[in-house]
Coordinates of C-alpha atoms in Angstrom, one line a residue:
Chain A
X189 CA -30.7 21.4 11.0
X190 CA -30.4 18.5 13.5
X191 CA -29.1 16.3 11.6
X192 CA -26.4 18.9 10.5
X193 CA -25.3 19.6 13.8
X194 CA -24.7 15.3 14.6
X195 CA -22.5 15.3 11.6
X196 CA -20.4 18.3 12.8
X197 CA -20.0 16.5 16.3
X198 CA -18.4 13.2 14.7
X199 CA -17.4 14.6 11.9
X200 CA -13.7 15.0 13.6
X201 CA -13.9 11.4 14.6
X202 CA -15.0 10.2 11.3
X203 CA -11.9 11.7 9.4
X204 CA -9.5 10.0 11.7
X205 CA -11.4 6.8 12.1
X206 CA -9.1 5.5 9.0
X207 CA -6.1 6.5 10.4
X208 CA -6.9 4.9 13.4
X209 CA -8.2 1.8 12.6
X210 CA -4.7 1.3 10.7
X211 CA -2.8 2.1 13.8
X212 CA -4.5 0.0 16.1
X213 CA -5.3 -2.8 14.0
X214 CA -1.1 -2.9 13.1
X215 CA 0.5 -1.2 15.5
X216 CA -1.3 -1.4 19.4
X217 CA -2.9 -4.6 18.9
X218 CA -0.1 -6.2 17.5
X219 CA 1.8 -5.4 20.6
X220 CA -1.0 -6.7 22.6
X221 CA -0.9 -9.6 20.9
X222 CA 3.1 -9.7 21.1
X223 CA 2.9 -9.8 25.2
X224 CA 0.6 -12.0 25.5
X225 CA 2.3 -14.6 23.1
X226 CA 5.3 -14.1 25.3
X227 CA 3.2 -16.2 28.0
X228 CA 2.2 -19.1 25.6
X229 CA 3.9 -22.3 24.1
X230 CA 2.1 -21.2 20.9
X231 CA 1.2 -24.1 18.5
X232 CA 1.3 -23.2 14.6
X233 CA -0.6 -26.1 13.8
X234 CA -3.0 -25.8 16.3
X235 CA -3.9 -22.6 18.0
X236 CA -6.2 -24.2 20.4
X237 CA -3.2 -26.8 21.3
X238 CA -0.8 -23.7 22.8
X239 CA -0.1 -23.5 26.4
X240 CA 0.0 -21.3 28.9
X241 CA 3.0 -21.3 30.5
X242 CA 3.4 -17.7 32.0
X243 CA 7.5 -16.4 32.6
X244 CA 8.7 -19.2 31.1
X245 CA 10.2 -18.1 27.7
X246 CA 11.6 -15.0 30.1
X247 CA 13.4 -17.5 32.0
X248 CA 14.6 -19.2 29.1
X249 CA 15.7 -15.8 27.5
X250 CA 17.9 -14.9 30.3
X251 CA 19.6 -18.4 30.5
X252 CA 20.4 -18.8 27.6
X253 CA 24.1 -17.9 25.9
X254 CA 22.5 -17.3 22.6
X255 CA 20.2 -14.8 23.5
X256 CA 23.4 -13.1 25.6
X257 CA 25.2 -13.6 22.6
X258 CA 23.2 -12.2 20.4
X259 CA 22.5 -8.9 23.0
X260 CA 26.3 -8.3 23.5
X261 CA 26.8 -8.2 19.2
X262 CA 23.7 -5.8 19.5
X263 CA 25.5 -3.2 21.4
X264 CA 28.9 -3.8 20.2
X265 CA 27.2 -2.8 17.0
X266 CA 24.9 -0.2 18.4
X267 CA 28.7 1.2 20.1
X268 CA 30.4 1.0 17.1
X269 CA 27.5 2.9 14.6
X270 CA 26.9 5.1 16.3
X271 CA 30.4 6.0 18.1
X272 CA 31.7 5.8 14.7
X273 CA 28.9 7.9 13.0
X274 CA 28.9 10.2 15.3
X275 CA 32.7 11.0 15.0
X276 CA 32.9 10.4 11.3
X277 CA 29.7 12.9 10.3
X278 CA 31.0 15.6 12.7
X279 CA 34.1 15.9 11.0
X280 CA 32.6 16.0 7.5
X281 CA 30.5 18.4 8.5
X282 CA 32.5 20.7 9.8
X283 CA 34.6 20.2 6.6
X284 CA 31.7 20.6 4.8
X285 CA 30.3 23.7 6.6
X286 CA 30.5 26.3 3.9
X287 CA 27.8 27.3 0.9
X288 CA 30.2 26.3 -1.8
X289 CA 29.2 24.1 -5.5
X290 CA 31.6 21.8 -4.5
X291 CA 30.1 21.2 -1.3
X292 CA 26.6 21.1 -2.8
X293 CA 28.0 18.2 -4.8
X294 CA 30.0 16.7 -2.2
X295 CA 26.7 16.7 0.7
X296 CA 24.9 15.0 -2.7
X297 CA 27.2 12.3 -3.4
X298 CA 27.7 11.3 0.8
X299 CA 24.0 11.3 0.6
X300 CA 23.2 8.8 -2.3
X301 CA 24.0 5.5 -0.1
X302 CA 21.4 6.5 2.3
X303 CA 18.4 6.5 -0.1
X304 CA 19.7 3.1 -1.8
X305 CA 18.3 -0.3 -0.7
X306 CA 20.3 -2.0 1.9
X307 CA 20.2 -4.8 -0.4
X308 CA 22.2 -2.9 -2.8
X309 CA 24.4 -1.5 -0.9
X310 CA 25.0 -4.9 0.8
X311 CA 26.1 -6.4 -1.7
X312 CA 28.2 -4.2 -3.4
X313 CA 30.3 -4.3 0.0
X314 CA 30.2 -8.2 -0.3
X315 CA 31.7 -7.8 -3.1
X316 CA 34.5 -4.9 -2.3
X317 CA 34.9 -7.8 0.6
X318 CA 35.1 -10.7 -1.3
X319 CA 38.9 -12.2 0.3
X320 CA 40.0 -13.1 -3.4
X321 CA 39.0 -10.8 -5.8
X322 CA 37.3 -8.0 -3.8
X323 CA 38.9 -4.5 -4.0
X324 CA 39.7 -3.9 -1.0
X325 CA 41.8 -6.6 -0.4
X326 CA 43.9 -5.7 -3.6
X327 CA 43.5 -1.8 -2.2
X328 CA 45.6 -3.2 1.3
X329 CA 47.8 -5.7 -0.8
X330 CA 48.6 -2.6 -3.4
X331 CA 49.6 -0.4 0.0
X332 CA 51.7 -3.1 1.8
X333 CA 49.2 -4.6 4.4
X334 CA 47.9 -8.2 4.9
X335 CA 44.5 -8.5 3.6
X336 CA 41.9 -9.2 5.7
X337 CA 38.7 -12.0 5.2
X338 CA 36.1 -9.6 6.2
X339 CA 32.9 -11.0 6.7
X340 CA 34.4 -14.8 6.2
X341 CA 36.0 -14.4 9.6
X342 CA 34.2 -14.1 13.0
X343 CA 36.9 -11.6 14.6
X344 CA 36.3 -9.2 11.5
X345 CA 32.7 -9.8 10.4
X346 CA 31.5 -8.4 12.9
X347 CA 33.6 -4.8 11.7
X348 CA 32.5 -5.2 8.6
X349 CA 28.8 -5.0 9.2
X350 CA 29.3 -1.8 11.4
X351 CA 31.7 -0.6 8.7
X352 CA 28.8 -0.8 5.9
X353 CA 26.2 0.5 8.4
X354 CA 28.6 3.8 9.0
X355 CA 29.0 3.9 5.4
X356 CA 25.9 4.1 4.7
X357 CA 24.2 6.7 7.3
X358 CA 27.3 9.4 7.3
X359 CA 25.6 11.5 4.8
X360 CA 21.7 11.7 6.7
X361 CA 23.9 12.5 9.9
X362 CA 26.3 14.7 8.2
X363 CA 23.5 16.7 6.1
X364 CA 21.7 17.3 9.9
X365 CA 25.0 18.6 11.3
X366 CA 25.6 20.7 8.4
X367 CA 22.3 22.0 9.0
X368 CA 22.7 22.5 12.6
X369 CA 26.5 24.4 12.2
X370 CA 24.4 26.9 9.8
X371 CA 22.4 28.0 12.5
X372 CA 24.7 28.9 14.7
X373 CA 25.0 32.8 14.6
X374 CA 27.8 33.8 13.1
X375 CA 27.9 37.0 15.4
X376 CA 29.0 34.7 18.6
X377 CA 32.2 33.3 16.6
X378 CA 33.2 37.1 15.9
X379 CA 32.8 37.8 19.5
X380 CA 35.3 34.9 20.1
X381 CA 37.3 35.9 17.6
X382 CA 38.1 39.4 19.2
X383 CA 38.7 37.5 22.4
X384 CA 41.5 35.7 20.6
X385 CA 39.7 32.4 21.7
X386 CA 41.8 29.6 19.7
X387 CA 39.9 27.7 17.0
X388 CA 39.8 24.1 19.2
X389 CA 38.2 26.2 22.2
X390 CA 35.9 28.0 19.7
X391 CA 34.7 24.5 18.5
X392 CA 34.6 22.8 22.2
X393 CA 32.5 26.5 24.2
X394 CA 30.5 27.4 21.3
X395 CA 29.6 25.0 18.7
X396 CA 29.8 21.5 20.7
X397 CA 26.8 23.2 23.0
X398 CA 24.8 24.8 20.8
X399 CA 24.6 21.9 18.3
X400 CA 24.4 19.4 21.3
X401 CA 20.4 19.0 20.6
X402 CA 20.6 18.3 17.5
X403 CA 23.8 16.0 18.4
X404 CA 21.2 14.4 21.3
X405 CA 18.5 13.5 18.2
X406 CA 20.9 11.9 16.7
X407 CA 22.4 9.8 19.4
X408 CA 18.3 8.7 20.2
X409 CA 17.5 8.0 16.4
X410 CA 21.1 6.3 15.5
X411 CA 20.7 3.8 19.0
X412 CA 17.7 3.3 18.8
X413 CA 18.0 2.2 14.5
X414 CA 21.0 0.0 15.7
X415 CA 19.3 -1.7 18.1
X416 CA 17.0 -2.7 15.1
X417 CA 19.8 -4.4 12.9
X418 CA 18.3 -7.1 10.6
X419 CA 18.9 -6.4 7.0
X420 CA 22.1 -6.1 6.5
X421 CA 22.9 -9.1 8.8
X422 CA 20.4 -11.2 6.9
X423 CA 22.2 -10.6 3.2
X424 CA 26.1 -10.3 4.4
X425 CA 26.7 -13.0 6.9
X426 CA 23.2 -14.3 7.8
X427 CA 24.4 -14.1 11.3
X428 CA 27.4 -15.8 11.1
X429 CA 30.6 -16.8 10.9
X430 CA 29.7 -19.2 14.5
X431 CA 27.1 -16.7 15.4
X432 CA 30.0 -13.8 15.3
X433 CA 26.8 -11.0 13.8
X434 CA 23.7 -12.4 15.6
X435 CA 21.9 -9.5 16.3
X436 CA 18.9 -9.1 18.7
X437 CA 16.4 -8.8 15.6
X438 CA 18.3 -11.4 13.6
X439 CA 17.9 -14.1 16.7
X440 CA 14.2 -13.2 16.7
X441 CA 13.4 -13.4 12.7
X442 CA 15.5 -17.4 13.3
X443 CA 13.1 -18.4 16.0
X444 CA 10.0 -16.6 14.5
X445 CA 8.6 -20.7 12.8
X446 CA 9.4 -22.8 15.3
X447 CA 9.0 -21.1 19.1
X448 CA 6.5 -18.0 18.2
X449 CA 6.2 -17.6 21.9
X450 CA 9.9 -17.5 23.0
X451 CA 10.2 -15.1 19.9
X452 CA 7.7 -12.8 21.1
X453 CA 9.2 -12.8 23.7
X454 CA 12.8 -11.9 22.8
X455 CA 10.5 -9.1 20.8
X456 CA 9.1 -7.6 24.2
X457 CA 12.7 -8.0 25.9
X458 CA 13.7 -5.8 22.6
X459 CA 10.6 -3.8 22.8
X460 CA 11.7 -2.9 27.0
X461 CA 15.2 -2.3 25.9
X462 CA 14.1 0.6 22.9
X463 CA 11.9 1.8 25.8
X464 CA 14.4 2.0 28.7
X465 CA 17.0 3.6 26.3
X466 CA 14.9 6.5 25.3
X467 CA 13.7 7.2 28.9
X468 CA 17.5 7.2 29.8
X469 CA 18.8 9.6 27.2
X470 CA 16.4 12.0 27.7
X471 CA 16.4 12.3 31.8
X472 CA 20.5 11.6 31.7
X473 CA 21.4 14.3 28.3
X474 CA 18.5 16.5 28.7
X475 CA 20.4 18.4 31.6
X476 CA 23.0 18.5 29.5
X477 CA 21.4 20.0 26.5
X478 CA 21.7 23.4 25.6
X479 CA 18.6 24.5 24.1
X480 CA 18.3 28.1 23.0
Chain B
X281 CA 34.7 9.7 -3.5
X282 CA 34.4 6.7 -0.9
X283 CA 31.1 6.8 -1.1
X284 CA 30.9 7.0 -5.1
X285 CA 32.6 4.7 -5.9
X286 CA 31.5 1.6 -4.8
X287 CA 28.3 2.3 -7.1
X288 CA 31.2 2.8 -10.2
X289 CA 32.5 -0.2 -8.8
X290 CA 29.4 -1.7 -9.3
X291 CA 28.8 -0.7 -13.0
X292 CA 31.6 -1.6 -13.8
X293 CA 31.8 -4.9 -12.2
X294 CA 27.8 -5.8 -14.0
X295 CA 29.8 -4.9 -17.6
X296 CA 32.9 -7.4 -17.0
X297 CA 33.2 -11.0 -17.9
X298 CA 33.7 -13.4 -15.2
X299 CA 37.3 -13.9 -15.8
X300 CA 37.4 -9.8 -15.8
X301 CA 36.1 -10.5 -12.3
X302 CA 39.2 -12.7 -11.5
X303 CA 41.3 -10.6 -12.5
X304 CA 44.7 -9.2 -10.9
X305 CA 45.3 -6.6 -10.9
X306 CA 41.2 -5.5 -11.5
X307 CA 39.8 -4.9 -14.5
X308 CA 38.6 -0.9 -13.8
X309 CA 36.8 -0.6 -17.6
X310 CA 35.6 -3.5 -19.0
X311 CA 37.3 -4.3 -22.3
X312 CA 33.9 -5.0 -24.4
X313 CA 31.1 -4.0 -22.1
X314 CA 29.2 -7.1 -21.4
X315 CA 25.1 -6.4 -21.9
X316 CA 24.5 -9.8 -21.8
X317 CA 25.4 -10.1 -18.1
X318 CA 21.8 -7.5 -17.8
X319 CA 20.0 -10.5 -20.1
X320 CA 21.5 -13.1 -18.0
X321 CA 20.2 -11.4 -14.8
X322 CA 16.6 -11.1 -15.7
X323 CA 16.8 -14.3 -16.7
X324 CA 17.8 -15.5 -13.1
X325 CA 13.8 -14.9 -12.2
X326 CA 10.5 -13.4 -13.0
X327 CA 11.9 -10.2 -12.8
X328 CA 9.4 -8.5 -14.6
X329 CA 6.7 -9.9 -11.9
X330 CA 9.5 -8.4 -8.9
X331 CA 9.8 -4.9 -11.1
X332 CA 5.5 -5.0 -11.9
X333 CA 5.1 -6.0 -7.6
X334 CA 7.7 -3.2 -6.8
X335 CA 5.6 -0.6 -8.2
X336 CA 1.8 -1.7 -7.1
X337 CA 2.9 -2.0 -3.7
X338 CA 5.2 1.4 -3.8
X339 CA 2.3 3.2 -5.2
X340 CA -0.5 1.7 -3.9
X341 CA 1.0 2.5 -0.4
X342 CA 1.5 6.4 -1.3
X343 CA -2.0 6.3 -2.5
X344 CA -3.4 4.6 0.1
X345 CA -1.5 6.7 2.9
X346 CA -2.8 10.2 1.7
X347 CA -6.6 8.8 2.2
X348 CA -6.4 7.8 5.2
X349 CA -3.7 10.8 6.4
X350 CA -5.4 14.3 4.6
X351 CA -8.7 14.0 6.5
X352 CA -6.7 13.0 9.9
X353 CA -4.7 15.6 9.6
X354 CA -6.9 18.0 9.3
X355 CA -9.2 16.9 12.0
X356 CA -6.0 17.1 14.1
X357 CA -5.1 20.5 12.9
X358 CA -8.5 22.1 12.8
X359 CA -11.1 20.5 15.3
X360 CA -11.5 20.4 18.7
X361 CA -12.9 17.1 19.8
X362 CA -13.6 15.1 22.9
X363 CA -10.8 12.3 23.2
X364 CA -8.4 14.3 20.4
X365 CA -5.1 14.4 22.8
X366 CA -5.2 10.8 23.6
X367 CA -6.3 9.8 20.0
X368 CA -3.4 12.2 19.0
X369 CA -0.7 10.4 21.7
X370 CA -1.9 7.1 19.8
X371 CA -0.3 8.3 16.7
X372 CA 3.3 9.4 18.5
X373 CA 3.1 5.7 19.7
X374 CA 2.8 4.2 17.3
X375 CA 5.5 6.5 15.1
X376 CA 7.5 4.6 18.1
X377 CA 7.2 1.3 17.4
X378 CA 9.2 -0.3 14.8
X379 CA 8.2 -3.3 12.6
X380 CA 10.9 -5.3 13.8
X381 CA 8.6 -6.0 17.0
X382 CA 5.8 -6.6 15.6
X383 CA 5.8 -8.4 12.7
X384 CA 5.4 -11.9 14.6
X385 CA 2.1 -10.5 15.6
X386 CA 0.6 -9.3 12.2
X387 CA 1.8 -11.6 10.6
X388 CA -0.5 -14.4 12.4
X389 CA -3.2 -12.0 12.4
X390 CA -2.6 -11.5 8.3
X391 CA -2.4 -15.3 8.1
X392 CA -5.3 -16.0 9.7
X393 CA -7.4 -13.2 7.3
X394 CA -5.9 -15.7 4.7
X395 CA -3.9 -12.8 2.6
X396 CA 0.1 -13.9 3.5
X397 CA 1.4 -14.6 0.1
X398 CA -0.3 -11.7 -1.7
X399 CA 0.7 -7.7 -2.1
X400 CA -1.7 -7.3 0.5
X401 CA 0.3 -8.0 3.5
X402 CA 2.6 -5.8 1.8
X403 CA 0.6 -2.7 1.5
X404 CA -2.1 -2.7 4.1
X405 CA 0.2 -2.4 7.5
X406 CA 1.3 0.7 5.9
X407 CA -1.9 2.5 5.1
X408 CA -1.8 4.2 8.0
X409 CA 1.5 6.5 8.2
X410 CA 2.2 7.8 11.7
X411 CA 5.1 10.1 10.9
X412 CA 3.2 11.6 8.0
X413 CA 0.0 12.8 9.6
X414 CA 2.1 14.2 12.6
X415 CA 4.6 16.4 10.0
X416 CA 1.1 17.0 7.9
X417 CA -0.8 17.9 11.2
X418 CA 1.9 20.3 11.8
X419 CA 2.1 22.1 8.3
X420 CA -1.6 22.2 8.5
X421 CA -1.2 24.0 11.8
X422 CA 0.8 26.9 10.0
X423 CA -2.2 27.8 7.6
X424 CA -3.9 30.5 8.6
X425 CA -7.2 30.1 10.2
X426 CA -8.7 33.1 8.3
X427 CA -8.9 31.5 4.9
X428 CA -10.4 28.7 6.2
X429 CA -12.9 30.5 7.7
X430 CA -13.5 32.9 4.5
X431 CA -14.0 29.7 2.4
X432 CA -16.2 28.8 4.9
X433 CA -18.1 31.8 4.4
X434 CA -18.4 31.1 0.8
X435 CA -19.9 28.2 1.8
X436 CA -17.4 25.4 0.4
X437 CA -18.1 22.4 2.2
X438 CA -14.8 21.3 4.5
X439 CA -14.4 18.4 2.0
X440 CA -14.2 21.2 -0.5
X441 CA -11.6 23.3 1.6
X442 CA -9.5 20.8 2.2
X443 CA -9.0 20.0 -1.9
X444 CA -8.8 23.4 -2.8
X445 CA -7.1 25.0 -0.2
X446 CA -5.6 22.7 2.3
X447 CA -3.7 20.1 -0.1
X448 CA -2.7 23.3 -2.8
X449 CA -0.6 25.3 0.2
X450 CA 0.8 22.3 1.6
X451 CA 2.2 20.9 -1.6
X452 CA 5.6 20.8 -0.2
X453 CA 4.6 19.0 3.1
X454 CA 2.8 16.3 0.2
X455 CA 5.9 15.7 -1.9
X456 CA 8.4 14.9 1.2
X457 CA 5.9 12.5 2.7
X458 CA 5.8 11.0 -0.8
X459 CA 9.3 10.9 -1.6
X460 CA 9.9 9.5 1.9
X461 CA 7.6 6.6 2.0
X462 CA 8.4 5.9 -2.2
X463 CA 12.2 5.5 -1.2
X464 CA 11.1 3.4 2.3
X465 CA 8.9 0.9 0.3
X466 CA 10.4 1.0 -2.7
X467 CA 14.0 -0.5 -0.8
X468 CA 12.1 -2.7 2.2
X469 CA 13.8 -6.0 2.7
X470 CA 12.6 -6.8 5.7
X471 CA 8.5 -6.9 5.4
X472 CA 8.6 -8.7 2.5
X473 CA 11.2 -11.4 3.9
X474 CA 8.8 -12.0 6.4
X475 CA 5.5 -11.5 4.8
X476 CA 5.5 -13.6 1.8
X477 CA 7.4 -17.0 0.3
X478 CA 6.4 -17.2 -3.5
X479 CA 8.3 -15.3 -6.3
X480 CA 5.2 -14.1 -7.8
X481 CA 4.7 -11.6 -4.8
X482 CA 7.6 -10.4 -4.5
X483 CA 9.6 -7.0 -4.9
X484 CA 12.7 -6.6 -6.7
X485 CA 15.1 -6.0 -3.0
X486 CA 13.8 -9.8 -2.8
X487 CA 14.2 -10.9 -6.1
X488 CA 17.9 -9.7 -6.3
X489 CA 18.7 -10.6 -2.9
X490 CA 18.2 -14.1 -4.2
X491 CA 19.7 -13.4 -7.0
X492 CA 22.9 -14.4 -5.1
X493 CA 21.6 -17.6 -3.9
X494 CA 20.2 -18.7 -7.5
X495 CA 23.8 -17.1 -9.2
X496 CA 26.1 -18.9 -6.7
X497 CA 28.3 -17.0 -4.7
X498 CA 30.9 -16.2 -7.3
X499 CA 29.0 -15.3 -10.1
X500 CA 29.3 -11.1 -9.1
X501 CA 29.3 -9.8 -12.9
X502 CA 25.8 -11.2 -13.2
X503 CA 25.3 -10.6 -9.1
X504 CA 25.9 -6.6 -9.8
X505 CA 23.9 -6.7 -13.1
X506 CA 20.6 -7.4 -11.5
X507 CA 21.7 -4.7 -8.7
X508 CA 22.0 -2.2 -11.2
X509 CA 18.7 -2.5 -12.6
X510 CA 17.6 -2.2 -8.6
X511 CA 19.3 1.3 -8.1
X512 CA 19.0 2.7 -11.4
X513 CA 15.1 4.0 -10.3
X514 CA 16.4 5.3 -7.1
X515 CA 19.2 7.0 -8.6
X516 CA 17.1 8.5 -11.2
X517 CA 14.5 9.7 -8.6
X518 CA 17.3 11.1 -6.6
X519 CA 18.6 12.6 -9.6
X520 CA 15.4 15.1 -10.4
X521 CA 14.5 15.4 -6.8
X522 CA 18.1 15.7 -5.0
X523 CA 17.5 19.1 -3.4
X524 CA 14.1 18.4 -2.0
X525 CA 14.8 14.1 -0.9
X526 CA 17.8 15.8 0.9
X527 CA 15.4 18.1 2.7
X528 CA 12.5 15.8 3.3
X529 CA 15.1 13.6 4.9
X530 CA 16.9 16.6 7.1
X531 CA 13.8 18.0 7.5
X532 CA 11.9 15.4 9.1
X533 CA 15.2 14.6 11.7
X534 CA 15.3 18.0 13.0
X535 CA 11.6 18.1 13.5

C-alpha cells in the first residue's frame, strides 16, 4: 500500500521526466552554454586552451561594420516581409473571404508554397531569376521593361530574397485572416449597413479592430521568423552580392568554425533582440488590441 | 496562379533539354519530355542514401516525439504536482527559443558525445516537442474528467487510460502534431547544414541543395529534376491531407 502511494507522488514527475530532460538538455542548457561562450576566446582544438576574456566579443560586435551591416539587412528584411506580408495577405483575404469552391481551391493553391522546403522553393525562384534565361526577365522584356539581375546585383538582391520570403508565407497569413474575417459577426456589418456606413469605413471601424489580435500574432510570429533568416540566404546568394543579404543568422552560421565565442555572441545579441521585440509589441499594441 | 506556377514551371523546366532551357522565347511544353534529366539527377549523388536518411530521421522524430509528449501531457493535463507551473513555464521557454541560437551550443555538446556526422544529431534535439505537448496539454484539458475517473473505477491502470481513452479522443490533436513536425523535418535545411558534413547522413533538402554546386550553375533542367523528386512527397501528403495540414497550420497560429 506504501509503496503504491510513493509511485502516485512521482508518478507526475516521472511522465514528464522525458520531456524535460530533452528540453533542458537542448534547449536551457544550450543557452547557458551560449552566454557563457560569449565571454571566452574558445579554442576548437583545445578546450582547455580558450580564454577568458569577459565583454570582449561584445565590444567587438558593436564596432564592427559587418555586424552593423548585417543587423541593418536584418530589419530591412524583417520591414520588408512583414510590411509586405501583412499588406499583401490582407487583401487576399478579404478577396477571398467568402465559402465558395473556387475559394477552397484558391486558399489551397496560395497555401502549397508554405509547406514546401525552402530549398525548393529557392531554387525554383533562382531559376525564374536567372538574368538570361529566367522567366521573369523574358515576362518584363515581353511587357516593355528593362530586365532586372535579381539576385546577381547588390541593389536588387536584397528584393529578391524578401520577394521569395513574401511569396512564400502569403497563404499561412492569408488562411489566418480568412479565418479571423469569418468570425466576425455578421450581425454588426448589417447594423452598419442600415447606418449607410460606406464600405471603406465599414472595413477601417469594424473589421480592422476586431481582427487587430489576430493581426497583432501575426506581426509577433512574422518579426520575430524574419529576424531568423538563414535558409534562403544560404541557397540564393549565400550572403552576397558584397555582403548586400548578410543577415544576422547568416553572419553567425560564417563565424560559427573559426571564432565560436564572438559567434555566441552575435547569438546572445540575436537572442536579446527576439527578446526585446516581443516585450515591445506586447506592452506598445496590447493597448491597442481589441480583444472581445 | 502566381503561386502555381512556378511549381509548373518547374516540371516543365526538369522535362526540357538544356538548349530548351536557352531558349527564346521559353520552351513552356517540352517537345519530347526528357526522363533522362530524373536519371541524370540521381546520378548527381547517393540519392537513395538522402531519400532512405530523409525518412528515418522524419519518422524516427514523430515516433520519438509522441513518447516523450503523451505521458507529459497528461501529467500536465491531469495531475497536480509540486513544482508543475514552473516545470510547465519551462516548456513555453523553450517553444521560444529558436534553433538558430542555439545550434553553436549543441552542436559542441553533440560533438563532444562523439555522434556529429550520424542521424543522431539529427533526430535527438527534437525528441522533445515544446509546441506539441502544450497544444496536446490543452486538448487533453477538454476531455472530461468523468471518464477518466469511471475508467478509473474499472480499475484500468492510468497507463491503460491513457491508450484507450486519452490517445482514441484526441486523434485529431495527434494527426496535426504529426503532420506538422513530418512537413518541419521532412524540409529542414538548416540543422542538417550545421549538424553533419558526409553525404551518407544526409537528407534529400541537402542532397539537392548541392545538387547545384555538383550540376554547375547552368545546368537547371537537371537542377529542377532532382527538385521534383524533393516536392513530389510533400505535394502528395498535401494532396490527401489538404483540409486538415491547412488546419493544423491555422490552427496552431490562432492558438
Amino acid at each position: 500500500m506504501d509503496k503504491k502511494r510513493i509511485w502516485e507522488a512521482i508518478r507526475p514527475y516521472v511522465m514528464v521526466l522525458p520531456a524535460m530532460t530533452g528540453i533542458i538538455l537542448f534547449v536551457i542548457y544550450p543557452v547557458i552554454y551560449l552566454i557563457q561562450l560569449s565571454f571566452y576566446k574558445y579554442n576548437l582544438m583545445n578546450k582547455d586552451r580558450s580564454k577568458f576574456i569577459g565583454f570582449d566579443n561584445f565590444t567587438q560586435i558593436f564596432t564592427r561594420e559587418d555586424f552593423y551591416k548585417a543587423l541593418s539587412n536584418t530589419v530591412v528584411y524583417t520591414v520588408g516581409v512583414v510590411v509586405l506580408t501583412m499588406l499583401l495577405s490582407l487583401l487576399i483575404a478579404i478577396w477571398l473571404n467568402k465559402k465558395t469552391r473556387f475559394n477552397a481551391v484558391v486558399q489551397a493553391g496560395i497555401f502549397t508554397p508554405h509547406i514546401i522546403s525552402i530549398v525548393s522553393v529557392a531554387l525554383v525562384w533562382m531559376w525564374l531569376m536567372e538574368p538570361n534565361h529566367g522567366i521573369l526577365n523574358f515576362l518584363l522584356k515581353a511587357i516593355g521593361l528593362p530586365p532586372s539581375s535579381w539576385l546577381q546585383s547588390s541593389n536588387t538582391a536584397m528584393l529578391s530574397v524578401i520577394i521569395v520570403s513574401v511569396w512564400q508565407n502569403i497563404g499561412y497569413y492569408t488562411l489566418i485572416i480568412v479565418a479571423a474575417l469569418q468570425s466576425v459577426p455578421p450581425s454588426i456589418y448589417e447594423a452598419a449597413a442600415l447606418d449607410n456606413a460606406s464600405r471603406f469605413k465599414m472595413f477601417y471601424k469594424i473589421t480592422l479592430p476586431l481582427i487587430s489580435p489576430q493581426l497583432f500574432f501575426i506581426l509577433i510570429i512574422m518579426t520575430i521568423g524574419s529576424f531568423k533568416v538563414f535558409d534562403t540566404v544560404k541557397i540564393m546568394t549565400a550572403g552576397g552580392p558584397n555582403n548586400a543579404t548578410t543577415t544576422l543568422v547568416y553572419y553567425i552560421y560564417e563565424f560559427r568554425t573559426n571564432s565560436i565565442g564572438y559567434a555566441s555572441a552575435t547569438g546572445v545579441v540575436l537572442m536579446a533582440i527576439i527578446a526585446i521585440l516581443t516585450f515591445i509589441y506586447f506592452r506598445l499594441l496590447s493597448k491597442r488590441v481589441h480583444y472581445q | 496562379m502566381v503561386f502555381i506556377f512556378p511549381f509548373l514551371w518547374m516540371i516543365s523546366t526538369s522535362l526540357q533539354t538544356f538548349e530548351e532551357t536557352l531558349a527564346f522565347p521559353p520552351t513552356w511544353i517540352p517537345a519530347w519530355p526528357q526522363w533522362i534529366n530524373f536519371v541524370e539527377a540521381m546520378r548527381a549523388g547517393p540519392f537513395l542514401t538522402y531519400a532512405r536518411n530523409s525518412l528515418i530521421i522524419t519518422f524516427s522524430i514523430i515516433i520519438l516525439q509522441f513518447i516523450v509528449m503523451i505521458p507529459a501531457a497528461y501529467a500536465f493535463a491531469k495531475y497536480k504536482f509540486a513544482g508543475k507551473e514552473i516545470i510547465f513555464a519551462l516548456v513555453l521557454l523553450a517553444f521560444m527559443i529558436p534553433g538558430q541560437v542555439t545550434f553553436i551550443p549543441v552542436y559542441l555538446m553533440l560533438a563532444e558525445w562523439g555522434v556529429i556526422n550520424s542521424l543522431l544529431p539529427q533526430i535527438i534535439p527534437f525528441m522533445a516537442n515544446a509546441f506539441g505537448i502544450f497544444l496536446l496539454r490543452q486538448y487533453f484539458m477538454q476531455i472530461p474528467q468523468e471518464i477518466i475517473e469511471s475508467g478509473r473505477l474499472d480499475n484500468a491502470s492510468e497507463f491503460k487510460i491513457i491508450m484507450k481513452i486519452m490517445i482514441p479522443m484526441s486523434m485529431p490533436a495527434l494527426a496535426t502534431i504529426a503532420l506538422f513536425s513530418f512537413v518541419s523535418h521532412w524540409n529542414d535545411y538548416f540543422w542538417p547544414l550545421v549538424m553533419t558534413d558526409s553525404a551518407q547522413v544526409r537528407p534529400l533538402t541537402m542532397g539537392i541543395a548541392m545538387l547545384r554546386e555538383t550540376e554547375g550553375i547552368s545546368n537547371w533542367h537537371i537542377i529542377m529534376a532532382g527538385n521534383v523528386v524533393l516536392v513530389v512527397p510533400i505535394l502528395i501528403v498535401y494532396l490527401f491531407a489538404s483540409k486538415q495540414i491547412v488546419k493544423a497550420f491555422v490552427y496552431s497560429g490562432i492558438k
